Tab-separated table of C-alpha atoms in Angstrom:
chain	number	residue	atom	x	y	z
W	1	MET	CA	24.292	79.859	61.415
W	2	GLU	CA	21.853	78.079	59.422
W	3	LYS	CA	22.743	78.184	55.750
W	4	LYS	CA	19.535	80.094	54.614
W	5	ILE	CA	21.763	80.496	50.653
W	6	GLU	CA	22.876	76.922	49.787
W	7	ILE	CA	21.677	75.829	47.236
W	8	SER	CA	19.743	72.468	46.673
W	9	LYS	CA	22.188	69.063	45.750
W	10	ARG	CA	19.855	69.409	42.073
W	11	ARG	CA	19.655	73.549	41.812
W	12	LYS	CA	23.702	73.178	41.670
W	13	LEU	CA	23.927	70.694	39.358
W	14	LEU	CA	21.928	72.394	37.329
W	15	ALA	CA	23.669	76.318	37.943
W	16	SER	CA	26.761	74.154	36.942
W	17	ILE	CA	25.018	72.821	33.954
W	18	MET	CA	23.976	76.049	32.873
W	19	ILE	CA	27.530	77.231	32.884
W	20	LEU	CA	28.474	74.034	31.001
W	21	VAL	CA	25.316	74.277	28.127
W	22	ILE	CA	23.890	77.792	28.076
W	23	THR	CA	26.396	79.328	25.030
W	24	PHE	CA	25.762	80.791	21.819
W	25	PRO	CA	26.839	82.473	18.110
W	26	ILE	CA	30.051	84.719	19.471
W	27	SER	CA	28.345	88.439	19.357
W	28	ILE	CA	30.745	91.375	19.042
W	29	VAL	CA	29.255	93.550	21.584
W	30	GLN	CA	30.560	97.067	21.219
W	31	ALA	CA	29.734	99.859	24.530
W	32	ALA	CA	29.777	103.049	24.001
W	33	ASP	CA	30.616	103.819	28.013
W	34	ASP	CA	31.806	107.044	29.183
W	35	ALA	CA	34.878	107.987	31.509
W	36	ASN	CA	32.371	107.369	34.963
W	37	ASN	CA	32.009	104.373	35.690
W	38	LYS	CA	30.137	105.513	39.009
W	39	GLU	CA	26.273	106.718	37.676
W	40	VAL	CA	22.891	105.728	39.348
W	41	GLY	CA	19.428	105.702	37.893
W	42	VAL	CA	16.057	104.983	39.662
W	43	GLU	CA	12.469	104.555	38.440
W	44	TRP	CA	10.062	103.175	41.129
W	45	VAL	CA	5.894	102.836	40.716
W	46	TRP	CA	3.007	102.257	42.987
W	47	ASN	CA	1.132	104.180	41.324
W	48	TYR	CA	-1.024	102.364	38.631
W	49	ALA	CA	-4.337	103.287	38.441
W	50	SER	CA	-3.878	105.275	34.987
W	51	CYS	CA	-2.457	101.060	33.937
W	52	GLY	CA	-5.507	99.529	35.399
W	53	ILE	CA	-2.891	97.600	37.744
W	54	GLY	CA	-3.213	96.811	41.833
W	55	SER	CA	-1.249	99.255	43.330
W	56	VAL	CA	1.955	99.366	45.953
W	57	SER	CA	3.153	101.295	48.174
W	58	ASN	CA	6.586	101.062	49.198
W	59	THR	CA	8.773	101.127	45.311
W	60	GLY	CA	9.557	104.924	45.955
W	61	THR	CA	11.806	104.465	49.550
W	62	ASP	CA	12.911	101.208	48.131
W	63	ALA	CA	15.026	102.234	45.034
W	64	GLN	CA	15.567	105.932	46.496
W	65	GLY	CA	17.240	104.184	50.262
W	66	PHE	CA	18.947	102.715	47.309
W	67	TYR	CA	19.914	105.868	45.274
W	68	ASN	CA	21.266	107.596	48.322
W	69	ALA	CA	22.977	104.909	49.357
W	70	LEU	CA	25.542	104.866	46.649
W	71	GLY	CA	24.867	108.974	46.346
W	72	ASN	CA	26.301	108.910	49.789
W	73	ILE	CA	29.154	106.854	48.772
W	74	GLY	CA	30.177	109.570	45.875
W	75	TRP	CA	28.284	107.328	42.936
W	76	THR	CA	26.776	110.523	40.736
W	77	ARG	CA	22.676	110.865	40.859
W	78	VAL	CA	21.555	111.392	37.466
W	79	PHE	CA	17.702	110.680	37.963
W	80	ASN	CA	14.818	110.064	40.054
W	81	TRP	CA	11.956	110.013	38.282
W	82	GLY	CA	8.338	107.985	40.017
W	83	ASN	CA	4.893	107.380	39.312
W	84	GLY	CA	3.477	109.882	35.856
W	85	ASN	CA	7.539	110.716	35.833
W	86	ALA	CA	8.788	107.608	35.463
W	87	TRP	CA	7.907	106.496	31.537
W	88	GLU	CA	8.648	102.743	29.890
W	89	SER	CA	10.517	104.525	27.564
W	90	ASP	CA	13.660	105.357	29.446
W	91	PHE	CA	14.452	101.807	29.820
W	92	GLU	CA	13.300	100.860	26.033
W	93	LYS	CA	15.403	100.596	22.574
W	94	ALA	CA	15.443	103.595	20.034
W	95	ALA	CA	14.537	100.772	16.956
W	96	VAL	CA	11.054	100.526	19.083
W	97	GLY	CA	10.832	104.458	19.684
W	98	GLY	CA	12.479	104.310	22.082
W	99	SER	CA	15.640	106.496	25.179
W	100	ASP	CA	16.968	104.359	27.068
W	101	ASN	CA	20.896	106.077	25.875
W	102	PHE	CA	19.622	108.718	27.024
W	103	TYR	CA	18.131	107.700	30.931
W	104	ALA	CA	18.608	103.064	32.086
W	105	ASP	CA	21.226	102.814	29.033
W	106	ALA	CA	23.587	105.966	30.534
W	107	VAL	CA	24.167	104.809	33.903
W	108	ASP	CA	26.228	102.276	35.147
W	109	PHE	CA	23.623	101.275	37.626
W	110	ALA	CA	19.846	101.696	37.159
W	111	TYR	CA	17.216	100.383	39.503
W	112	PHE	CA	13.776	99.542	38.944
W	113	ALA	CA	11.138	98.859	41.485
W	114	GLY	CA	6.759	98.024	41.110
W	115	HIS	CA	5.114	95.415	39.193
W	116	GLY	CA	6.296	92.665	36.661
W	117	SER	CA	5.803	89.864	35.253
W	118	PRO	CA	7.903	87.001	33.615
W	119	SER	CA	8.593	88.369	29.971
W	120	ALA	CA	7.997	92.937	31.205
W	121	PHE	CA	7.869	94.922	33.812
W	122	TYR	CA	5.047	97.401	34.375
W	123	PHE	CA	4.587	100.923	34.871
W	124	GLY	CA	1.611	103.767	35.709
W	125	THR	CA	1.252	105.662	32.304
W	126	PRO	CA	0.629	104.293	29.087
W	127	HIS	CA	4.560	106.709	27.795
W	128	ASP	CA	4.911	103.634	24.874
W	129	GLY	CA	7.965	104.370	22.055
W	130	ASP	CA	5.467	102.751	19.172
W	131	GLY	CA	2.687	101.903	20.806
W	132	ALA	CA	3.191	97.705	20.522
W	133	TRP	CA	3.885	97.513	24.942
W	134	THR	CA	1.872	99.784	26.523
W	135	CYS	CA	2.897	100.882	30.389
W	136	ARG	CA	4.798	97.992	30.280
W	137	VAL	CA	8.833	97.050	29.258
W	138	HIS	CA	7.914	94.205	27.005
W	139	THR	CA	11.362	92.426	27.263
W	140	SER	CA	11.850	92.458	22.717
W	141	GLU	CA	11.651	96.606	23.465
W	142	ALA	CA	15.425	95.822	26.021
W	143	SER	CA	18.888	96.527	24.675
W	144	TRP	CA	20.809	97.809	27.210
W	145	GLY	CA	24.820	98.332	27.588
W	146	GLU	CA	25.162	99.858	24.392
W	147	THR	CA	25.638	103.095	25.753
W	148	ASP	CA	26.405	102.632	29.218
W	149	LEU	CA	24.418	100.750	31.953
W	150	GLU	CA	25.874	97.457	33.160
W	151	TRP	CA	23.390	96.189	36.077
W	152	LEU	CA	20.015	96.269	36.701
W	153	VAL	CA	17.745	95.835	39.208
W	154	LEU	CA	14.043	94.714	38.345
W	155	LYS	CA	12.258	94.289	41.550
W	156	ALA	CA	9.801	93.606	40.517
W	157	CYS	CA	8.023	89.729	40.634
W	158	GLN	CA	9.192	87.199	38.823
W	159	THR	CA	10.841	88.957	35.798
W	160	LEU	CA	13.554	86.624	35.764
W	161	GLN	CA	11.174	83.190	36.299
W	162	PHE	CA	13.362	80.590	34.842
W	163	SER	CA	10.149	78.850	32.876
W	164	ASP	CA	11.725	75.836	31.807
W	165	TRP	CA	14.293	77.952	30.377
W	166	GLY	CA	13.146	80.325	29.099
W	167	VAL	CA	14.587	83.287	30.369
W	168	PHE	CA	18.001	82.892	28.756
W	169	ASP	CA	16.042	83.055	25.154
W	170	ARG	CA	13.504	85.674	26.353
W	171	TRP	CA	16.424	88.271	28.282
W	172	ARG	CA	19.501	87.546	26.332
W	173	PRO	CA	18.854	89.880	23.448
W	174	ALA	CA	19.004	92.386	26.073
W	175	PHE	CA	22.680	91.773	26.859
W	176	GLN	CA	24.775	94.178	24.731
W	177	GLY	CA	27.146	94.861	26.770
W	178	LEU	CA	24.881	94.585	29.659
W	179	HIS	CA	27.014	92.662	32.856
W	180	GLN	CA	23.715	91.593	34.981
W	181	ILE	CA	20.026	91.504	35.735
W	182	LEU	CA	18.841	90.570	39.307
W	183	GLY	CA	15.734	90.835	40.042
W	184	TYR	CA	13.185	87.292	41.147
W	185	ASP	CA	12.374	83.798	40.565
W	186	THR	CA	9.397	84.268	42.022
W	187	ILE	CA	6.908	86.691	43.605
W	188	ALA	CA	8.500	89.264	46.046
W	189	TYR	CA	7.219	91.958	48.716
W	190	ASP	CA	7.188	95.525	48.397
W	191	THR	CA	9.768	96.406	50.944
W	192	THR	CA	11.537	99.481	52.159
W	193	ASN	CA	14.997	98.400	52.037
W	194	THR	CA	15.786	96.311	49.893
W	195	GLY	CA	17.816	98.596	48.055
W	196	SER	CA	19.965	100.393	50.430
W	197	THR	CA	20.647	96.576	52.225
W	198	PHE	CA	21.864	95.691	49.117
W	199	VAL	CA	24.296	98.154	49.034
W	200	LYS	CA	25.556	97.539	52.765
W	201	HIS	CA	26.049	93.972	51.034
W	202	MET	CA	28.278	94.980	48.394
W	203	THR	CA	30.268	97.826	49.462
W	204	GLY	CA	31.122	96.281	53.235
W	205	TYR	CA	29.945	97.074	57.931
W	206	TRP	CA	30.899	96.956	60.719
W	207	THR	CA	28.628	95.527	63.738
W	208	GLY	CA	28.974	95.513	66.938
W	209	PHE	CA	30.863	97.910	69.043
W	210	TRP	CA	33.558	99.449	70.851
W	211	PHE	CA	36.159	96.559	71.009
W	212	TRP	CA	33.721	93.413	69.705
W	213	GLN	CA	32.947	95.062	66.171
W	214	THR	CA	33.251	92.628	63.250
W	215	TRP	CA	33.311	93.219	59.646
W	216	HIS	CA	31.575	92.113	56.644
W	217	PRO	CA	33.648	92.933	53.759
W	218	PRO	CA	32.086	93.129	50.765
W	219	LYS	CA	30.466	91.190	48.920
W	220	GLN	CA	29.805	90.871	45.152
W	221	ILE	CA	27.009	92.576	43.582
W	222	LYS	CA	25.383	88.772	43.122
W	223	ASN	CA	26.334	87.207	46.592
W	224	ALA	CA	24.496	90.990	48.003
W	225	TRP	CA	21.780	90.833	45.837
W	226	TRP	CA	20.653	87.794	47.016
W	227	GLN	CA	21.845	88.309	50.450
W	228	ALA	CA	19.574	91.618	50.714
W	229	ASN	CA	16.779	89.336	49.928
W	230	ILE	CA	17.461	87.370	52.407
W	231	ASP	CA	17.636	90.294	54.888
W	232	THR	CA	14.400	91.901	53.690
W	233	GLN	CA	12.614	89.449	52.267
W	234	PRO	CA	9.905	86.050	53.847
W	235	SER	CA	11.443	82.850	52.186
W	236	ASP	CA	9.300	82.310	49.949
W	237	VAL	CA	10.484	84.547	47.484
W	238	TRP	CA	13.474	83.103	45.886
W	239	SER	CA	15.925	85.961	44.285
W	240	ALA	CA	17.720	85.099	41.243
W	241	THR	CA	20.438	86.728	39.397
W	242	LEU	CA	20.416	87.246	34.828
W	243	SER	CA	24.580	87.323	34.041
W	244	THR	CA	26.400	87.102	31.449
W	245	CYS	CA	29.880	84.322	32.646
W	246	ASP	CA	32.541	86.741	32.512
W	247	SER	CA	30.822	89.587	34.372
W	248	TRP	CA	29.508	86.557	37.148
W	249	ASN	CA	32.170	87.348	39.880
W	250	ASP	CA	31.602	91.247	39.754
W	251	TYR	CA	31.687	93.736	42.615
W	252	LEU	CA	31.099	97.029	42.855
W	253	PRO	CA	33.702	99.897	41.059
W	254	GLY	CA	35.995	100.344	43.595
W	255	TYR	CA	35.452	97.115	46.383
W	256	GLY	CA	36.547	94.685	44.078
W	257	SER	CA	36.863	93.443	40.599
W	258	VAL	CA	34.949	94.702	37.697
W	259	SER	CA	34.737	92.620	33.661
W	260	SER	CA	35.312	94.286	30.709
W	261	ASP	CA	31.431	94.673	28.913
W	262	ALA	CA	31.246	91.222	27.552
W	263	SER	CA	30.163	88.815	25.226
W	264	SER	CA	26.131	86.994	25.774
W	265	SER	CA	27.410	83.673	23.857
W	266	CYS	CA	27.734	82.473	27.370
W	267	MET	CA	25.074	83.345	30.376
W	268	ILE	CA	24.456	81.917	33.374
W	269	TRP	CA	21.318	82.375	35.494
W	270	GLN	CA	21.107	80.977	39.810
W	271	ARG	CA	18.256	81.783	42.549
W	272	ILE	CA	18.578	81.528	46.070
W	273	GLN	CA	15.747	81.481	48.743
W	274	SER	CA	15.592	84.122	50.879
C-alpha cells in the first residue's frame, strides 16, 4: 500500500519539535460544557455575491453530509445554516458583538464549509457584530470552548497555514476549552463528500462482501480527518490539525477516549498530504 499519509523525516522532526517547544504560560480553562456531548452544528456558504467573493458549488452538500452522518448515529442535530442564513457572528465571541455561545460554541462538533485564508474564514452576507471584519470571522474574533465546543472543522483554504509558525500565534487565543481545529495548510477543493467520509473514518466501517468482509476500526479524529482528505482531495492538498497536546489523541465520543478540556499552554500542529 502506498504510504500516502507518511510525512517526510523533516516534517516528522518538525512535528516532534512542536510538541516540545510550543508551550506557553499556563492558562486555566473552565468550560461550561453541558451533559450532552453529542451535538452537531454546520454552516456553509456557496453564494458569495453580496461580499464580492467568487462563489462555489458543493459546500452545502459537503457540510450537510457531515451533519446527517453524525445525526444518523445518534447525534443531536442543532443547526444547519447556509448562505444568507449562515452568519459570521455565529462563530464570533461576545466581546466583539458575536453570539457564538448560542451557535458554534453551543455544540460539541461544528463544521464550516466555504472560503478561507490564513487569518479568517468567509461568509456570504455581512453580519459582523462590531463591524470590524465584515463577511468573515477573523482569528482575533474567535474564542471557543468556554461554552461547549470541542472540535471545529474549517473546510476552507489555508485556514491552518503554517506560515513560519504563525499558525500558533493566530489561533492559540481561540482555544478556551476547544480541543482541535481541523483544516488546511494549503488550498482545498470544493468536494461533496469530505464531511461524510470524515465521519465514516471516525466511526469505523466494513468493506467487502459476505465472508470476505474487513472491519476498519474507528480512527482518532485527526487521523480520520487526514484520511478523509486522502480519499477525497487531490495530492496538492495538505490537510492539517491544530490541537492542544492533551487532546491530540481524541476519538469521537463513543468510539474511544476523549480528553477533558485542556489548557492551550502546549499545542501541536501537523499536516498530511492527500
